[in-house]
mmCIF file with all atom_site columns, C-alpha atoms and ligand atoms in Angstrom:
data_model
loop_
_atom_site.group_PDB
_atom_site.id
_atom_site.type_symbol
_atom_site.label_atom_id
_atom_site.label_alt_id
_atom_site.label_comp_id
_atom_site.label_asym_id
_atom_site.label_entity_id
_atom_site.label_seq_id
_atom_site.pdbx_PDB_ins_code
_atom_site.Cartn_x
_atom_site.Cartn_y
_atom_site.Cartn_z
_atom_site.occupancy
_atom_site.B_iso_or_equiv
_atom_site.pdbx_formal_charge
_atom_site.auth_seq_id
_atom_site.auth_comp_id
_atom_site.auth_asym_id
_atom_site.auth_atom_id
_atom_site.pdbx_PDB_model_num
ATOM   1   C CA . UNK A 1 1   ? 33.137 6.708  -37.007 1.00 50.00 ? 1   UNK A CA 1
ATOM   2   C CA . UNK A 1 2   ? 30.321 8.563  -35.316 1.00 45.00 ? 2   UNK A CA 1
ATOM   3   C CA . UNK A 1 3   ? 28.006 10.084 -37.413 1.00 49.00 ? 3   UNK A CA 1
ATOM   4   C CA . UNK A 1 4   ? 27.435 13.541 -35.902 1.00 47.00 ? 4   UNK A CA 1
ATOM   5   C CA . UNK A 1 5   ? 24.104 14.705 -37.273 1.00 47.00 ? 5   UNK A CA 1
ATOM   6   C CA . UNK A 1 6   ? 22.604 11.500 -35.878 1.00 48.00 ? 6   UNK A CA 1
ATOM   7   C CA . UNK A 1 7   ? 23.619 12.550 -32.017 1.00 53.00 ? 7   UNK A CA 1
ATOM   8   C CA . UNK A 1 8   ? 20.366 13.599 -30.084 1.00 54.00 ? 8   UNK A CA 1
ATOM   9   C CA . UNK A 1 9   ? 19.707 17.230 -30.781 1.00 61.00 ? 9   UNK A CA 1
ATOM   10  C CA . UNK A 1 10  ? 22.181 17.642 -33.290 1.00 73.00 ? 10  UNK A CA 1
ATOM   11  C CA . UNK A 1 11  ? 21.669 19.850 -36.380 1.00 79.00 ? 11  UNK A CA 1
ATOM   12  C CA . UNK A 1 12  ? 20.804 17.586 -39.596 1.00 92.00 ? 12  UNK A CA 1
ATOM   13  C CA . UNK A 1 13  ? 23.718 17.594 -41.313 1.00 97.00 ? 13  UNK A CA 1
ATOM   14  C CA . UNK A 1 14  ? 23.980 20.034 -43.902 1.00 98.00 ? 14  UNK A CA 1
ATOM   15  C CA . UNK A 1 15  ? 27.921 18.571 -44.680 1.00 98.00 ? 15  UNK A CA 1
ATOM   16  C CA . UNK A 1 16  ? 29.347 15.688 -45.347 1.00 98.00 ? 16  UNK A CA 1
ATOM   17  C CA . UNK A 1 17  ? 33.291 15.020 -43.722 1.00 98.00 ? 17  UNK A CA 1
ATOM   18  C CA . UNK A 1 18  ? 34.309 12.090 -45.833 1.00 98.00 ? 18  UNK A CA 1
ATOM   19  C CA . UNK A 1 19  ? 38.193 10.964 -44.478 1.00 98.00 ? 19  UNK A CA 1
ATOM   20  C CA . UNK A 1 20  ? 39.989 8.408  -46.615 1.00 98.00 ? 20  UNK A CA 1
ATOM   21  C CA . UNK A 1 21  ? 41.441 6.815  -43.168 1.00 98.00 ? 21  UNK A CA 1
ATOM   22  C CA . UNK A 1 22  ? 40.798 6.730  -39.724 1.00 98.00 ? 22  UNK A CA 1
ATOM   23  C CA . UNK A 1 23  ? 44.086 7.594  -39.283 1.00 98.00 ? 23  UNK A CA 1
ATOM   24  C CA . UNK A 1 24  ? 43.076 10.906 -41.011 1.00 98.00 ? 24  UNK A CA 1
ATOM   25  C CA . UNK A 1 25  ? 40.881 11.525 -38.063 1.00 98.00 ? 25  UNK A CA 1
ATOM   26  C CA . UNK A 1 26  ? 43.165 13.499 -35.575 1.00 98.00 ? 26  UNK A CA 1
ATOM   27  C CA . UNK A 1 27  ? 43.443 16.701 -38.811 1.00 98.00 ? 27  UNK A CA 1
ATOM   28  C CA . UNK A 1 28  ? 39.605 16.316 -39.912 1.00 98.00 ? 28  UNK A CA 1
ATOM   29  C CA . UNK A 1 29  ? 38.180 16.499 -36.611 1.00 98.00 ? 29  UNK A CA 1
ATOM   30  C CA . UNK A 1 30  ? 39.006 20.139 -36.770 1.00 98.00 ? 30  UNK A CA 1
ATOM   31  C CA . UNK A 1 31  ? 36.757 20.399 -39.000 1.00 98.00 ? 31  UNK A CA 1
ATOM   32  C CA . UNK A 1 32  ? 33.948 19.059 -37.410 1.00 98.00 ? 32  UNK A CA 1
ATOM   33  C CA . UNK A 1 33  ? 34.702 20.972 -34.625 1.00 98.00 ? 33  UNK A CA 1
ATOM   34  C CA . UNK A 1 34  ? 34.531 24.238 -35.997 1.00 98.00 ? 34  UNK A CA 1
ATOM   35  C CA . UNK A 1 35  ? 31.477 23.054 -38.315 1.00 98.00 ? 35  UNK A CA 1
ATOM   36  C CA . UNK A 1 36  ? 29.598 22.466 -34.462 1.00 97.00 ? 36  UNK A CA 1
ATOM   37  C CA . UNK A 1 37  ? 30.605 26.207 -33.697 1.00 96.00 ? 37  UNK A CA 1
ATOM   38  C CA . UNK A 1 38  ? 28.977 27.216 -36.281 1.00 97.00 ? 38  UNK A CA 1
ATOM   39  C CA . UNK A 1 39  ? 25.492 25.022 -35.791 1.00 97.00 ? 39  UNK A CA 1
ATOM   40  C CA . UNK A 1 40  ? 26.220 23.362 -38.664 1.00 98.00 ? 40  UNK A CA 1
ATOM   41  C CA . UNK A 1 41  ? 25.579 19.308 -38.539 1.00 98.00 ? 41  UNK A CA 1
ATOM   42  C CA . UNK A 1 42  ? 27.834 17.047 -40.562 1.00 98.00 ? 42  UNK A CA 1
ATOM   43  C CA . UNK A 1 43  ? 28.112 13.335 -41.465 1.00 98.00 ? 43  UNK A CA 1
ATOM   44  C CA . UNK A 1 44  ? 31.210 12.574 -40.847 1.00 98.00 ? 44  UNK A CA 1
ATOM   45  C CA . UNK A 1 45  ? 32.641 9.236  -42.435 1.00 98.00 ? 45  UNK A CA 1
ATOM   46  C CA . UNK A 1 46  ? 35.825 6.696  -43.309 1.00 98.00 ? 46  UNK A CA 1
ATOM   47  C CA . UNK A 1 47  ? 35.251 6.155  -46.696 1.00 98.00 ? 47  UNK A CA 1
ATOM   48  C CA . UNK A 1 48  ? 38.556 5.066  -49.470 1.00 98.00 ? 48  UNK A CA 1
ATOM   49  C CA . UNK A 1 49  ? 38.222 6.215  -52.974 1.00 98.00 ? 49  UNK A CA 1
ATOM   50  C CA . UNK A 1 50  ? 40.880 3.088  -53.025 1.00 96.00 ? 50  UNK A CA 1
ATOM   51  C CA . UNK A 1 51  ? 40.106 0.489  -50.035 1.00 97.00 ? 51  UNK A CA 1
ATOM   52  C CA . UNK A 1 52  ? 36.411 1.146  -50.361 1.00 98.00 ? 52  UNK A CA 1
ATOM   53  C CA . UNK A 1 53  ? 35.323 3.220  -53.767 1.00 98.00 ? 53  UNK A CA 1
ATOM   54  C CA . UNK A 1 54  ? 31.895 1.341  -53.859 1.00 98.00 ? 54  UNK A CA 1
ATOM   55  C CA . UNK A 1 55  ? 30.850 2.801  -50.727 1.00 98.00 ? 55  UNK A CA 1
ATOM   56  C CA . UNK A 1 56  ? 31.534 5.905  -52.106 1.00 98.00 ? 56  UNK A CA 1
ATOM   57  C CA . UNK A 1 57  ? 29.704 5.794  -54.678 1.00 98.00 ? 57  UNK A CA 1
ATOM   58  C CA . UNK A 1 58  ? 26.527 4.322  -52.869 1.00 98.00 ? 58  UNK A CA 1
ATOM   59  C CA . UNK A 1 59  ? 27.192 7.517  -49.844 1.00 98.00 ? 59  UNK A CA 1
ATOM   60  C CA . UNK A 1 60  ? 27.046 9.792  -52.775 1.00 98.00 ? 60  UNK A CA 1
ATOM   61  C CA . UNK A 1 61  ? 24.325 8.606  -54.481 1.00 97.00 ? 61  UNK A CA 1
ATOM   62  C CA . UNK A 1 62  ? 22.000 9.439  -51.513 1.00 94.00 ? 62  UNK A CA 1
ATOM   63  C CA . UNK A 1 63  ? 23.608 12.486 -50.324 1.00 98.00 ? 63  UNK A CA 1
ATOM   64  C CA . UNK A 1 64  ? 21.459 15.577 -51.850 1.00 97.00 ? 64  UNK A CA 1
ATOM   65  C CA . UNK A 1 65  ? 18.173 13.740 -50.735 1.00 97.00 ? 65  UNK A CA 1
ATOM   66  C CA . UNK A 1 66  ? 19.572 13.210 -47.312 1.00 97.00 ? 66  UNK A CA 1
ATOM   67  C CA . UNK A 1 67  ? 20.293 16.874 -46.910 1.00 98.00 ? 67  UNK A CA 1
ATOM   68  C CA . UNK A 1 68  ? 23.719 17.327 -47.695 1.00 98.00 ? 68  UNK A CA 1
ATOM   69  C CA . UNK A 1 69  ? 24.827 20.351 -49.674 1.00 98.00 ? 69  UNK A CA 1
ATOM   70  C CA . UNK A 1 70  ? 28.657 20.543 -49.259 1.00 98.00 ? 70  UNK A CA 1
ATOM   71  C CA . UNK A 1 71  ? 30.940 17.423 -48.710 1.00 99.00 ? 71  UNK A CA 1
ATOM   72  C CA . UNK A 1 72  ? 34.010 18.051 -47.498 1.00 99.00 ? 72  UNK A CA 1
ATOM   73  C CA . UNK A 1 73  ? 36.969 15.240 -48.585 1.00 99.00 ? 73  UNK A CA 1
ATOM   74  C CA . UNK A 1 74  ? 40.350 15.212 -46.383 1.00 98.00 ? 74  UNK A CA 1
ATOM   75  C CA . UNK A 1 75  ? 42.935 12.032 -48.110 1.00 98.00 ? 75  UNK A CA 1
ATOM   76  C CA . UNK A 1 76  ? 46.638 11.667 -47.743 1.00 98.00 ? 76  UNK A CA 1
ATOM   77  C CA . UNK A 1 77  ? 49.005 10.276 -49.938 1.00 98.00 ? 77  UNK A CA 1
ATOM   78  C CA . UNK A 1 78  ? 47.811 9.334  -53.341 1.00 97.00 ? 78  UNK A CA 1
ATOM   79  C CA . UNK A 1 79  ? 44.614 11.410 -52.409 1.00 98.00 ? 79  UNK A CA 1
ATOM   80  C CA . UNK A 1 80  ? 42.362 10.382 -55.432 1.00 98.00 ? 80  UNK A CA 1
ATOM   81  C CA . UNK A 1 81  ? 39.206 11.311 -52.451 1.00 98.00 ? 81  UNK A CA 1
ATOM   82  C CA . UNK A 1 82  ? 37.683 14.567 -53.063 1.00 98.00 ? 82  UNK A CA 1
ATOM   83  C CA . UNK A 1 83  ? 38.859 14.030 -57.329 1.00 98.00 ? 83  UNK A CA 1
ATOM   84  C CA . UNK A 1 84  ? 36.575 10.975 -57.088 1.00 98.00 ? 84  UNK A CA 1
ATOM   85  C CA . UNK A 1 85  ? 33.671 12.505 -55.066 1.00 98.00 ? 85  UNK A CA 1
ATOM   86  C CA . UNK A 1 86  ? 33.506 15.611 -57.689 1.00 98.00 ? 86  UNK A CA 1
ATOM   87  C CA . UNK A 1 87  ? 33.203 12.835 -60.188 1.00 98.00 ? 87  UNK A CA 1
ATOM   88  C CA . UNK A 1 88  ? 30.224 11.228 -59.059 1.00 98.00 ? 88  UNK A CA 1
ATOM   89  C CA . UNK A 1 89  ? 28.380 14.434 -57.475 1.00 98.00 ? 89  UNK A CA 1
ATOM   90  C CA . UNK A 1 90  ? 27.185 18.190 -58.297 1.00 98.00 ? 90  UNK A CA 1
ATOM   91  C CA . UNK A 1 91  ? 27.478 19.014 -54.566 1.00 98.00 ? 91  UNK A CA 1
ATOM   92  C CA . UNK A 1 92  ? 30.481 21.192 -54.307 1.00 98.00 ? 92  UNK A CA 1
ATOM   93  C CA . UNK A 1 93  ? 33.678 19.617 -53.393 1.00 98.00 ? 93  UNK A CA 1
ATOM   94  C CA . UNK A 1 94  ? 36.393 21.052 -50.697 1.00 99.00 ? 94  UNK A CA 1
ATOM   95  C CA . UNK A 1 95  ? 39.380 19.098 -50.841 1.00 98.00 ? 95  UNK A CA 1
ATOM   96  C CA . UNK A 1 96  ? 42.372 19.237 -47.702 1.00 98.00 ? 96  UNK A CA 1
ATOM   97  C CA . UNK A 1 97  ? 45.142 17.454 -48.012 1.00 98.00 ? 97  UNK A CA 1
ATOM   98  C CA . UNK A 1 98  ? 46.236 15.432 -45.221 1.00 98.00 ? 98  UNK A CA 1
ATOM   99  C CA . UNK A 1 99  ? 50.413 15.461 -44.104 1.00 97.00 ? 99  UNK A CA 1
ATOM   100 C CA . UNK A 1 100 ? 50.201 11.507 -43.471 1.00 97.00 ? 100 UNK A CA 1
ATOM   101 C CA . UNK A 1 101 ? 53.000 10.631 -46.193 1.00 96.00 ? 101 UNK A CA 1
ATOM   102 C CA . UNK A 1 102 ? 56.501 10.633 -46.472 1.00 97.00 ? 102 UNK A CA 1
ATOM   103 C CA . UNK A 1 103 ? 55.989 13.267 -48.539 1.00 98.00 ? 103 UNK A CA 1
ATOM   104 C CA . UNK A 1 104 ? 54.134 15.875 -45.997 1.00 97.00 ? 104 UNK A CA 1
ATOM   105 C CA . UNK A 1 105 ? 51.300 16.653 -47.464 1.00 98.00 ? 105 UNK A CA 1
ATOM   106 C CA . UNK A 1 106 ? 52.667 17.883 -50.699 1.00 98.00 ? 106 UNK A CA 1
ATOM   107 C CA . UNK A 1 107 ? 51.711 14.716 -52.610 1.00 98.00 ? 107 UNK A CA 1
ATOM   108 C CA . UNK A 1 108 ? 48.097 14.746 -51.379 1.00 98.00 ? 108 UNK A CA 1
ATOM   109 C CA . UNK A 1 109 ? 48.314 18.598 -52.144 1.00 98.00 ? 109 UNK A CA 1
ATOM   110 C CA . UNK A 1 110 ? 48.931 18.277 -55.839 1.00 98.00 ? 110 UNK A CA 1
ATOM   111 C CA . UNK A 1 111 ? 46.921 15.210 -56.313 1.00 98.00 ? 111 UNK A CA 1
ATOM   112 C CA . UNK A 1 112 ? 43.887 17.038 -54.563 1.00 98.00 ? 112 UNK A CA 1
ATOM   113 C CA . UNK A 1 113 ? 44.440 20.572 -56.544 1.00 98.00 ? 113 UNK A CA 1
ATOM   114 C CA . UNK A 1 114 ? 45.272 19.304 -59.640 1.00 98.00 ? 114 UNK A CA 1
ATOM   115 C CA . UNK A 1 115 ? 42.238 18.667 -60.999 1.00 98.00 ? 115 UNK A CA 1
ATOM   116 C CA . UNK A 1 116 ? 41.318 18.895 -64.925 1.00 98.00 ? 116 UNK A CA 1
ATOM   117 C CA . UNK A 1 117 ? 38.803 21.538 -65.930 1.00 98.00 ? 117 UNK A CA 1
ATOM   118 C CA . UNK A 1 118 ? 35.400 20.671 -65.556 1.00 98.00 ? 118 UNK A CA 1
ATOM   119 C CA . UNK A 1 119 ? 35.864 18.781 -62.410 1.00 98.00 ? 119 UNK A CA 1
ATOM   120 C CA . UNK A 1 120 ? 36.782 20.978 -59.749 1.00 98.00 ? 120 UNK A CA 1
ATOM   121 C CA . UNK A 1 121 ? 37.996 20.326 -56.283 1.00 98.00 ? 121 UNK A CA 1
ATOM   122 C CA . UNK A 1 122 ? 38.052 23.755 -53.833 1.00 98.00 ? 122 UNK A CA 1
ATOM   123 C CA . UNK A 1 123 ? 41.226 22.899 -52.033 1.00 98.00 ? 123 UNK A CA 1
ATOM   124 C CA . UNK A 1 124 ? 42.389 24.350 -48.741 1.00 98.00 ? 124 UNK A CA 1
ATOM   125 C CA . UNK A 1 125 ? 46.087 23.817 -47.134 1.00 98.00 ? 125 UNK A CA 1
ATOM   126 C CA . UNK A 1 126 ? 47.785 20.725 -46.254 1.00 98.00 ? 126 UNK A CA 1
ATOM   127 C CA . UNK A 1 127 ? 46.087 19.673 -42.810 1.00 98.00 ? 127 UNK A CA 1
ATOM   128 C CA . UNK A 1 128 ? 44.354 21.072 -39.278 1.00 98.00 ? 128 UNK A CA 1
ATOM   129 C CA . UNK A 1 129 ? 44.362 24.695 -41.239 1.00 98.00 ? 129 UNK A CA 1
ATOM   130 C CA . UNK A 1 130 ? 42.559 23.347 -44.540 1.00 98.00 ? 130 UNK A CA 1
ATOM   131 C CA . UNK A 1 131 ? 40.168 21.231 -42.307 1.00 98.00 ? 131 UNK A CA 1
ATOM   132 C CA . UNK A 1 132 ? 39.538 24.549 -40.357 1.00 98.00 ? 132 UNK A CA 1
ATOM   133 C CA . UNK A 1 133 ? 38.913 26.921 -43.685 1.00 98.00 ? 133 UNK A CA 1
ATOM   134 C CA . UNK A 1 134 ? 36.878 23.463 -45.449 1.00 98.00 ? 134 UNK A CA 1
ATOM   135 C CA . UNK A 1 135 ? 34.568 24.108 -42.656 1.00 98.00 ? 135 UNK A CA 1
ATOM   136 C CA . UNK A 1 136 ? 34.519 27.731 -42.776 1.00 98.00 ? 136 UNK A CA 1
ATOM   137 C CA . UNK A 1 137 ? 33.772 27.648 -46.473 1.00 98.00 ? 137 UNK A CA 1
ATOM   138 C CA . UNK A 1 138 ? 31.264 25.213 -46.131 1.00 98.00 ? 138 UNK A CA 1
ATOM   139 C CA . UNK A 1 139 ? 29.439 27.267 -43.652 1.00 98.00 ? 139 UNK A CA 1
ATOM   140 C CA . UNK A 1 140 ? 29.971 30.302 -46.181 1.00 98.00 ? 140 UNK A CA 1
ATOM   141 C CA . UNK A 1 141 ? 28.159 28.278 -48.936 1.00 98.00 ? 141 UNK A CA 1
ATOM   142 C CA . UNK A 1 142 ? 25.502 27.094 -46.640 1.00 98.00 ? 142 UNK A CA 1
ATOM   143 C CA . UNK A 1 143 ? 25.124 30.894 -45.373 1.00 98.00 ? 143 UNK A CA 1
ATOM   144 C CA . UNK A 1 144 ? 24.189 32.460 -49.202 1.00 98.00 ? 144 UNK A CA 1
ATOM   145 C CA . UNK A 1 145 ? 20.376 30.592 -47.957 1.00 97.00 ? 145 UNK A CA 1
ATOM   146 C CA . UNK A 1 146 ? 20.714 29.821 -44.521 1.00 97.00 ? 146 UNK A CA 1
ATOM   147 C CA . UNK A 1 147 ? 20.532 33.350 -42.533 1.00 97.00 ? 147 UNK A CA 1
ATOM   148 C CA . UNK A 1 148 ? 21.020 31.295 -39.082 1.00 97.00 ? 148 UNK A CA 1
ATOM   149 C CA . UNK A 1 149 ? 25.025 30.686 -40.872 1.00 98.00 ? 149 UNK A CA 1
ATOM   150 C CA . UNK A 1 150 ? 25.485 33.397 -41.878 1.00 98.00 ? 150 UNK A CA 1
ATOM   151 C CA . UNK A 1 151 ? 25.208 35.114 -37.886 1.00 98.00 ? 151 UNK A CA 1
ATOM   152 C CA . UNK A 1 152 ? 27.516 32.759 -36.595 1.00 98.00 ? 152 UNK A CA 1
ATOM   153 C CA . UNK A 1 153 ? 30.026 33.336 -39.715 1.00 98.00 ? 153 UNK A CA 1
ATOM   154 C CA . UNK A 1 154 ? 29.392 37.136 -38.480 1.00 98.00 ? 154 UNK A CA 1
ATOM   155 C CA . UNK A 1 155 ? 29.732 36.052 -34.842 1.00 97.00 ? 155 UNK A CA 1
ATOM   156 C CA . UNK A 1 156 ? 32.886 34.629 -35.699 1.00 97.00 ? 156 UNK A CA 1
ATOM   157 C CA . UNK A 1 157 ? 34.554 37.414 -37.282 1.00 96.00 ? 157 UNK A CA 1
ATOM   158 C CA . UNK A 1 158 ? 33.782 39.177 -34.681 1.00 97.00 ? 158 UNK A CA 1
ATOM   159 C CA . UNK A 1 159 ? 35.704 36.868 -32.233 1.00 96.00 ? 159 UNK A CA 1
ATOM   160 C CA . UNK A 1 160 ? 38.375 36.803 -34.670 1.00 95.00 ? 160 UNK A CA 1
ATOM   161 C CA . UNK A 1 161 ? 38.579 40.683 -34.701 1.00 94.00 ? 161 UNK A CA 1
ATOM   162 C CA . UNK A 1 162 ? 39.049 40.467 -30.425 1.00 95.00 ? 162 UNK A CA 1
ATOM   163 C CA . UNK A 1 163 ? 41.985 38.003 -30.793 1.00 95.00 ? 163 UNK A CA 1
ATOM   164 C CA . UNK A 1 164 ? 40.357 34.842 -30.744 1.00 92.00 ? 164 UNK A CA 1
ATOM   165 C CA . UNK A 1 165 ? 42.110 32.055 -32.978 1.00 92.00 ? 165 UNK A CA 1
ATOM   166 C CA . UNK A 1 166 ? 39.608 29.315 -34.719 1.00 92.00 ? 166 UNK A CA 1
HETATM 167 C C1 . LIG B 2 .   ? 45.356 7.719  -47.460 1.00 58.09 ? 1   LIG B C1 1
HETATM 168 O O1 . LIG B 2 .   ? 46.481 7.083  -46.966 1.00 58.09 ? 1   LIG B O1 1
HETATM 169 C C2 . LIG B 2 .   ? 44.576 8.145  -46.259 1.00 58.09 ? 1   LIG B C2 1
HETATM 170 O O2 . LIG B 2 .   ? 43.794 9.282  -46.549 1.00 58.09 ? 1   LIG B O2 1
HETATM 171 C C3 . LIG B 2 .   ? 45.629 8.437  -45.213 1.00 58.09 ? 1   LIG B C3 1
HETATM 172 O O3 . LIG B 2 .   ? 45.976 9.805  -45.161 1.00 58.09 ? 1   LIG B O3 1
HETATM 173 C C4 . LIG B 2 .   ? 46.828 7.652  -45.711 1.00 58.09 ? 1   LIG B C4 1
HETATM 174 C C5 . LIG B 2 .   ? 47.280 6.577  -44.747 1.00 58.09 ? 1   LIG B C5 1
HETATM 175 O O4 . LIG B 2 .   ? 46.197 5.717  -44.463 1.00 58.09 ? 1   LIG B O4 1
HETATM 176 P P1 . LIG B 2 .   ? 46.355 4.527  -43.406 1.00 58.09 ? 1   LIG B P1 1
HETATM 177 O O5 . LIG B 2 .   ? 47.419 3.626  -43.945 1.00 58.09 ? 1   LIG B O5 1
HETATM 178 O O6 . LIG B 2 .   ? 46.727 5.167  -42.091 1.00 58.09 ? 1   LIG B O6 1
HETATM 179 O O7 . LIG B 2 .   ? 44.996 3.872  -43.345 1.00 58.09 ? 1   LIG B O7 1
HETATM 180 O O8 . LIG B 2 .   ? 44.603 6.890  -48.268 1.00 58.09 ? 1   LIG B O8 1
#
């Protein structure tokens, strides 16, 4: 998966996209689109809290000192992603379930939202909207210090306001 802070001239990325599949791809890309509207750079990565939970771990280990200071998790299924990433991180956590199951998204909603207290997950909806609103949010975070954000947050409503859908 390319990594899109590390694409010449690209913001460094402030966000992390962390996808439990590649397969999750087609919904999460959403979210790095809307992330590059808003000048935002993210890392975006396959990483399994099942297939692959030691690269997790290591990814999150290094994250603050790389830069990152939201990480976005989008998981289908038994979605154990973003759950695991709050675990192991104080970076905030958005969480968007991903309609890959049988189930439609309502399994990975529940397992994503139902976190106990302590540990919390910000969860969006089930797929391309969540992705869309996990980048939003993220940008809204990064905007409470980042002034350059928060204009193209404003710059966005703005659009919004004229008719323009995100
Ligand atoms: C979850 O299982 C992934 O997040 C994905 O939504 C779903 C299916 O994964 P693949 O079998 O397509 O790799 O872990």
């Amino acid at each position: 998966m390319a990594t899109t802070a590390k694409k010449r001239g690209a913001a460094p990325a402030q966000v992390a996209v962390l996808m439990g599949s590649a397969s999750d791809h087609e919904v999460m890309r959403a979210a790095e689109q809307v992330l590059g509207e808003l000048g935002v750079g993210c890392d975006v990565r396959v990483i399994s809290a099942h297939r692959t939970p030691e690269r997790l771990l290591a990814f999150l280990a290094g994250a603050e000192e790389r830069g990152i200071e939201v990480v976005i998790c989008g998981a289908g299924g038994a979605a154990h992603l973003a759950g695991v990433t709050a675990a192991h991180t104080l970076l905030p956590v958005l969480g968007v379930p991903i309609d890959s199951s049988p189930l439609q998204g309502l399994d990975a909603l529940l397992a994503t939202v139902q976190m106990p207290g302590g540990i919390p997950v910000g969860t969006l909806a089930i797929g391309k909207a969540g992705a869309k609103n996990a980048a939003v949010l993220a940008a809204q975070i990064l905007a409470l210090s980042d002034s350059a954000v928060g204009r193209k947050l404003e710059d966005l409503k703005r659009r919004m306001e004229s008719g323009q859908k995100l």
